[in-house]
Each structure stands twice: as C-alpha cells, then as structure tokens.
mmCIF file of C-alpha atoms in Angstrom:
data_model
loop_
_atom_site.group_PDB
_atom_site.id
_atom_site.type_symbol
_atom_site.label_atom_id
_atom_site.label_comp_id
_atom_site.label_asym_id
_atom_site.label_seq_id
_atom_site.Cartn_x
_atom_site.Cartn_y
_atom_site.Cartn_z
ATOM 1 C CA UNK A 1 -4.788 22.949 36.644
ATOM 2 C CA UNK A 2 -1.427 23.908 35.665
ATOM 3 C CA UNK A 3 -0.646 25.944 32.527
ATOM 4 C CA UNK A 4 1.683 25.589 30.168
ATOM 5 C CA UNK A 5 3.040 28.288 27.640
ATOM 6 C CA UNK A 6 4.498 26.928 24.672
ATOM 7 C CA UNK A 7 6.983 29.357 22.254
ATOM 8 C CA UNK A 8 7.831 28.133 18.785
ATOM 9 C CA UNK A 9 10.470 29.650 16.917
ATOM 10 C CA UNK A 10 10.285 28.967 13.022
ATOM 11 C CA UNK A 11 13.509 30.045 12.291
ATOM 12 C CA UNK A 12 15.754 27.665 14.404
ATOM 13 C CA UNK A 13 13.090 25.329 14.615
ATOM 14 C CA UNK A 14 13.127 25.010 17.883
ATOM 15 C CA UNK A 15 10.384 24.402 21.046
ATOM 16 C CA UNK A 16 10.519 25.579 24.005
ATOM 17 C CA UNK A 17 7.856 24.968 26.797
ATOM 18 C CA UNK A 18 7.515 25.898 30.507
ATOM 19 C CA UNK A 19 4.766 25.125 33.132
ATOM 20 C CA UNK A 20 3.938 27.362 36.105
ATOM 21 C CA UNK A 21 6.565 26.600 39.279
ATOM 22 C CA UNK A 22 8.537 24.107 36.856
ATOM 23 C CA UNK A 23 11.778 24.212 35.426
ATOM 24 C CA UNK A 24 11.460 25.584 31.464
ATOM 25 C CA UNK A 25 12.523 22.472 29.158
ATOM 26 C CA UNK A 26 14.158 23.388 25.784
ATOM 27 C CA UNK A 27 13.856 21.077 22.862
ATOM 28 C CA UNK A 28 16.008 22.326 20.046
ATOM 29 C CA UNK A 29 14.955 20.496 16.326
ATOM 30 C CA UNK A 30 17.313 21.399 13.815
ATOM 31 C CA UNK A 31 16.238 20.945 10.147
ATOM 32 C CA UNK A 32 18.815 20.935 7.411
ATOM 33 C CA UNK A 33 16.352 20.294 4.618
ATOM 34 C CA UNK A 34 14.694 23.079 2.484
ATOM 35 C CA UNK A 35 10.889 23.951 3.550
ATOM 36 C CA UNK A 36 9.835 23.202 -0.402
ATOM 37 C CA UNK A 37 7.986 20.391 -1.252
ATOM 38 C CA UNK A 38 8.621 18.949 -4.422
ATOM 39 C CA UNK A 39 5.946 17.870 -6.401
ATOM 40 C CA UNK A 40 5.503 15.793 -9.673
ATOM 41 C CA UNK A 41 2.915 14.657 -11.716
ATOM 42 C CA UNK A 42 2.674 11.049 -12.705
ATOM 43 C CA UNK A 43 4.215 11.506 -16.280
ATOM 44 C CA UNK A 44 7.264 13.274 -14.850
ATOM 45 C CA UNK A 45 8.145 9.937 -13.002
ATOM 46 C CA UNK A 46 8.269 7.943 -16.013
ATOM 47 C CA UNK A 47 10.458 10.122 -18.361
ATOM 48 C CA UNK A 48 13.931 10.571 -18.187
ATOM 49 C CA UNK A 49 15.026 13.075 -21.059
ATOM 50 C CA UNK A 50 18.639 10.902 -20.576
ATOM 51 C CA UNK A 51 17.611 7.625 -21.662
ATOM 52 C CA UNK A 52 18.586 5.922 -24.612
ATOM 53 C CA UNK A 53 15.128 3.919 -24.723
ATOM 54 C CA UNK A 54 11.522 5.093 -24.148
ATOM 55 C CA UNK A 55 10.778 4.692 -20.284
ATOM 56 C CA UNK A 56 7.249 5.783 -20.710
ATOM 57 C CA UNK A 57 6.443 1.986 -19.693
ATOM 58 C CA UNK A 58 2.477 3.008 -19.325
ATOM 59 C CA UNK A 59 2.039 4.151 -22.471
ATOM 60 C CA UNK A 60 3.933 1.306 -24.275
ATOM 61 C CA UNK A 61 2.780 -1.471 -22.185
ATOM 62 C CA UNK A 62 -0.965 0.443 -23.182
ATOM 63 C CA UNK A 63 0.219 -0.052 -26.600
ATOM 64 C CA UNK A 64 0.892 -3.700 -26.145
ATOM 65 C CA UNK A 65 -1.527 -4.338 -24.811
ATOM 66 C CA UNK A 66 -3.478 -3.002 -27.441
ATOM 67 C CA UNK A 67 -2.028 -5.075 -30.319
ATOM 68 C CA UNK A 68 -2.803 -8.572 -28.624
ATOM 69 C CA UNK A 69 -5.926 -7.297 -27.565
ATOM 70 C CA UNK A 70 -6.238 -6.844 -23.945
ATOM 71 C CA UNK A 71 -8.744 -4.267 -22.894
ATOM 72 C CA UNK A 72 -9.190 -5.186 -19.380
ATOM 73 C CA UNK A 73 -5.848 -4.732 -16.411
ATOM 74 C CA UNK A 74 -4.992 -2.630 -13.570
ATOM 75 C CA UNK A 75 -2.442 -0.461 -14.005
ATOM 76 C CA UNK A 76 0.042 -0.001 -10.819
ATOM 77 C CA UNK A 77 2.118 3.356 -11.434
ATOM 78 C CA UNK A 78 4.022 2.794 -8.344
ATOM 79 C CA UNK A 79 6.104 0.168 -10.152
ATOM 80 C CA UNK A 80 5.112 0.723 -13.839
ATOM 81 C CA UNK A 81 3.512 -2.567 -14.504
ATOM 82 C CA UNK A 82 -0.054 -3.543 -15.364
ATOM 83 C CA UNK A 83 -1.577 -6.881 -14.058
ATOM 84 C CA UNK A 84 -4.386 -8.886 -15.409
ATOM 85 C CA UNK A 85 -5.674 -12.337 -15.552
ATOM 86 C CA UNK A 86 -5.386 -14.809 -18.562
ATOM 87 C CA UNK A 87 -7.031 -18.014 -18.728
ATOM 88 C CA UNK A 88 -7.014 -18.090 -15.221
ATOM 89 C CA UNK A 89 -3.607 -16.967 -14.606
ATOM 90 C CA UNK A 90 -2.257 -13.551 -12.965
ATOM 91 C CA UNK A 91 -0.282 -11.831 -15.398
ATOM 92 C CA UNK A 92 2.426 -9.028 -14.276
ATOM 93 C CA UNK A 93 3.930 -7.259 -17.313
ATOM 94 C CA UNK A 94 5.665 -4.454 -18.872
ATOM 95 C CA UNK A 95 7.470 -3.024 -22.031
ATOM 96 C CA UNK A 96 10.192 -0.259 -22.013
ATOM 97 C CA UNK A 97 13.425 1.191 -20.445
ATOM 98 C CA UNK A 98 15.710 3.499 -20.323
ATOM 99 C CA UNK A 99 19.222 2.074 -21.089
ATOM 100 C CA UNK A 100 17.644 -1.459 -21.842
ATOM 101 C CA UNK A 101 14.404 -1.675 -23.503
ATOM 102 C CA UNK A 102 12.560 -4.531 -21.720
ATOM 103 C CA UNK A 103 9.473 -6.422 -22.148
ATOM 104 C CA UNK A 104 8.684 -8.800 -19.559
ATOM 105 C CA UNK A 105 5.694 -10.686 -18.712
ATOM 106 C CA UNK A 106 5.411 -12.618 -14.957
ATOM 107 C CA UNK A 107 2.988 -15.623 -14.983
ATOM 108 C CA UNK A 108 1.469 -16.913 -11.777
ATOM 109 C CA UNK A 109 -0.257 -20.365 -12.161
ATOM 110 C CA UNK A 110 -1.190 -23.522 -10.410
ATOM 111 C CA UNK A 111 -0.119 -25.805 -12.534
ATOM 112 C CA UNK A 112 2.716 -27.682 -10.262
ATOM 113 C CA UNK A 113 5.271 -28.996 -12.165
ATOM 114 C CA UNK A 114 6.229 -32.400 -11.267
ATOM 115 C CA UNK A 115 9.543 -31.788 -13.745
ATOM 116 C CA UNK A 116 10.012 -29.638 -16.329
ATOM 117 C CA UNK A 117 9.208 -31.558 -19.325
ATOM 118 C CA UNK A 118 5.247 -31.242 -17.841
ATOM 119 C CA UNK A 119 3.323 -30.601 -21.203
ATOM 120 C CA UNK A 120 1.066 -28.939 -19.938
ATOM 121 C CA UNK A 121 3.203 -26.272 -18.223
ATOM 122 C CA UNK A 122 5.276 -26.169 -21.659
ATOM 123 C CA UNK A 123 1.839 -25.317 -23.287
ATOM 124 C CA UNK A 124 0.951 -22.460 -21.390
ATOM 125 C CA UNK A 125 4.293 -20.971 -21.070
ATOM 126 C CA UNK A 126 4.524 -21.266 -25.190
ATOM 127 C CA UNK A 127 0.961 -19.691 -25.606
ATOM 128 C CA UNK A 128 2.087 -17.152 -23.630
ATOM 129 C CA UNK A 129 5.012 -16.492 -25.087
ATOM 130 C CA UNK A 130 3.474 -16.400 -28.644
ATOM 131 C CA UNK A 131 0.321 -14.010 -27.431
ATOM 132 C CA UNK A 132 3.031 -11.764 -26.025
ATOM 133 C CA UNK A 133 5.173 -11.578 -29.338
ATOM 134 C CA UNK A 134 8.305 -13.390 -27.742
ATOM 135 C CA UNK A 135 9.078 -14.671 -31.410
ATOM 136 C CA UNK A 136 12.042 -15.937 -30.171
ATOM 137 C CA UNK A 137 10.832 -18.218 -27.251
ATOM 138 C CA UNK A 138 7.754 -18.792 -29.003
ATOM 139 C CA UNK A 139 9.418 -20.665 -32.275
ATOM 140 C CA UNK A 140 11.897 -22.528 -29.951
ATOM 141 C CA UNK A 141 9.219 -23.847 -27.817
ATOM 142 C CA UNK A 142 7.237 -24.935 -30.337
ATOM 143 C CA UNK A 143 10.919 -26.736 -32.111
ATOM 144 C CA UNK A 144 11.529 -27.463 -28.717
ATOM 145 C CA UNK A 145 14.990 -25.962 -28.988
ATOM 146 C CA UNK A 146 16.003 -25.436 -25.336
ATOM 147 C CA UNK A 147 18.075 -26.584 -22.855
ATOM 148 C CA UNK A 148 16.731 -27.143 -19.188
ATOM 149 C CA UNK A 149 19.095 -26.052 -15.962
ATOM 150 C CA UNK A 150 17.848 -27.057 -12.926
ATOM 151 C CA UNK A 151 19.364 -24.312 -10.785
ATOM 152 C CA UNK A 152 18.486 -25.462 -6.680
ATOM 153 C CA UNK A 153 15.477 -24.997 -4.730
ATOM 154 C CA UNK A 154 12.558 -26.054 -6.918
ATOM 155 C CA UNK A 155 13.852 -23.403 -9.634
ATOM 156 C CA UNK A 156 14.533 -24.445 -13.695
ATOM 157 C CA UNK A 157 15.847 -22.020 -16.496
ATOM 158 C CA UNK A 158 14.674 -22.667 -20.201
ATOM 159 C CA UNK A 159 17.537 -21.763 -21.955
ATOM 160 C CA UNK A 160 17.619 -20.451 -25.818
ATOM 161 C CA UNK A 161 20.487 -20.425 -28.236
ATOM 162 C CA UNK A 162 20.604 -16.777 -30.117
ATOM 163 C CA UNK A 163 20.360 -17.452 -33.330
ATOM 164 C CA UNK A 164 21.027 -14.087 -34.494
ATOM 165 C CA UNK A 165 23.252 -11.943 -31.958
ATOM 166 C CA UNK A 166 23.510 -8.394 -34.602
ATOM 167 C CA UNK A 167 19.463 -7.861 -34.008
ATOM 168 C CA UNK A 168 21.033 -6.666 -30.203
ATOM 169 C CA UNK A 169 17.896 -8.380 -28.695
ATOM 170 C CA UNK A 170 18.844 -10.432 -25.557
ATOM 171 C CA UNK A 171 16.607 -13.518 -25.031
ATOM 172 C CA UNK A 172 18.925 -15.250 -22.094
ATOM 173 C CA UNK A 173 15.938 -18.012 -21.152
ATOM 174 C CA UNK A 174 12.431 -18.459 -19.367
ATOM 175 C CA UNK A 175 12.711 -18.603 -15.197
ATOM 176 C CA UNK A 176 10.154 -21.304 -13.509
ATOM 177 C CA UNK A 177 10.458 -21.181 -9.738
ATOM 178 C CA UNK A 178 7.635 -22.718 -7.297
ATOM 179 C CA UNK A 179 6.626 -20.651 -4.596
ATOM 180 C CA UNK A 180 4.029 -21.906 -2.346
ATOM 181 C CA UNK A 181 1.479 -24.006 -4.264
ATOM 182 C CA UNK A 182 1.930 -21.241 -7.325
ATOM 183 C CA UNK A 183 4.698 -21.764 -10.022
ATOM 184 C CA UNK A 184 6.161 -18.488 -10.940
ATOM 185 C CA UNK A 185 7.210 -18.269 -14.597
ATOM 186 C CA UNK A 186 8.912 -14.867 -15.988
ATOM 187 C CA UNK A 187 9.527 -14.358 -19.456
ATOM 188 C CA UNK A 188 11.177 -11.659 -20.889
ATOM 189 C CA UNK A 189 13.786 -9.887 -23.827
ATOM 190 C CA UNK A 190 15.362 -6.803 -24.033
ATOM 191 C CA UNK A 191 17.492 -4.579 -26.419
ATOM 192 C CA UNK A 192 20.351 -3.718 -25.113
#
C-alpha cells in the first residue's frame, strides 16, 4: 500500500503531492478571482436604481394579473415571467422594463392555422388581446384593421397602423409562427 502525502498551500493555490519512491508532481492552480461570494436576494435581481421604467416585472405582472383576475400561475424568477393556462392554452407573460416598459403575453395553442384569415385563430388571439388590456390590438381586431405579412417559414405578422404616435406606446403587430403541431402567437406593446 503506498502512501501518499498531499500539501495544499492556500495562498498560491497550489497542490502538490508525492508518493513513497515516486517522483513529487506539482500542480500549480492559480486563481485571479476574489475568495467572496456574492450573494443577492431575489428582489435585488429585479431592480435597477438606473432605469427609467419599473423593472420589478413580479410585482407588476402580480398586479396584472390581479386586475383581469388571474389568481392561479407559476411564477419563474429566473426569467421574470409567470405562466398559466387559459382556456386551454399556455400563457407566458410579463409587464415592465427598464428603458422600455413592456407588456407581453406568449400564447401556445393548437389551433393550426390553415391561413391567417382562420376565424377561429383571429378569435382567440382578439380575446386575448382584450383580457390582457391590448386596447390597441383589441379594437383593431375587432374593426379588423390590420394588414397580414407573411414573412417565410410558416410565420405571419398582424400589422397595426398607430393611430396616435404622441401616447409613445409602440404597438408594431401580433407574431404567429407554427412550431411543431403548436402555433406560437406573441403579443405585446411597450412605452418607449
């Protein structure tokens, strides 16, 4: 049985081992990093005391929430969205931002569209819209006063005329991409 003495030296950071009748070996582990560890509480992550906008996105998407009366999601604090299903749907959303102030809401469904002008597609997107308080997209879905782009690879983009650019709010369109046998549909505004 051999033995083996092992010396570690904290300072250098460095290892060295030798065995009885063996050459030593020296393993030298440099470490240019501070020995702190930097910890932060969940809050810390989400405010940024240099943003224009709130970026406390749990706490407003909470509030959101709230007002259109959703009581029941997960909340993922990794990437500051909650997720929930409606009428049989998966729902991804969020409000808030730091330089832009979003609110965005990412629909998973199996309705399939067969082309864009599928009413029942139309019908979920604008109840979605209008639960979510997209005024905007809501009214011009229901006037149906958009303009469809077909943009490649089983992909379409609802687009909306602003009728008032002062309010600053940015509604560019609706994105409807397939993936799979799921239609993705994202919806979202922000100030800018």
């Amino acid at each position: 049985m051999r033995n083996t003495i092992c010396y570690l030296s904290i300072l250098m950071m460095s290892l060295s081992c030798s065995q009885k009748k063996t050459d030593t070996v020296n393993v030298k582990i440099e470490n240019n990093k501070s020995d702190t560890v930097e910890t932060r509480k969940e809050n810390e992550l989400e405010n940024n005391p240099d943003c224009v906008f709130d970026d406390n996105y749990k706490k407003l998407t909470e509030e959101w929430l709230s007002e259109v009366d959703i009581k029941t999601y997960i909340w993922d604090s990794k990437i500051n969205k909650a997720t929930l299903i409606y009428e049989g749907d998966t729902l991804t959303l969020y409000k808030g931002g730091c330089n832009h102030f979003v609110s965005s809401v990412e629909i998973k469904t199996d309705i399939y569209p067969n082309n864009i002008s599928d009413s029942n597609l139309l019908t979920k997107i604008n109840n979605i819209a209008c639960k979510f308080k997209f005024e905007n997209y809501c009214k011009k879905l229901m006037e149906s006063r958009f303009k469809k782009i077909n943009t490649g690879n089983s992909s379409y983009f609802l687009e909306f005329e602003d009728d008032d650019p002062e309010d600053n709010l940015i509604s560019e369109g609706i994105k409807i991409s397939e993936k799979g046998r799921r239609t993705i549909i994202e919806i979202s505004e922000y100030y800018n």
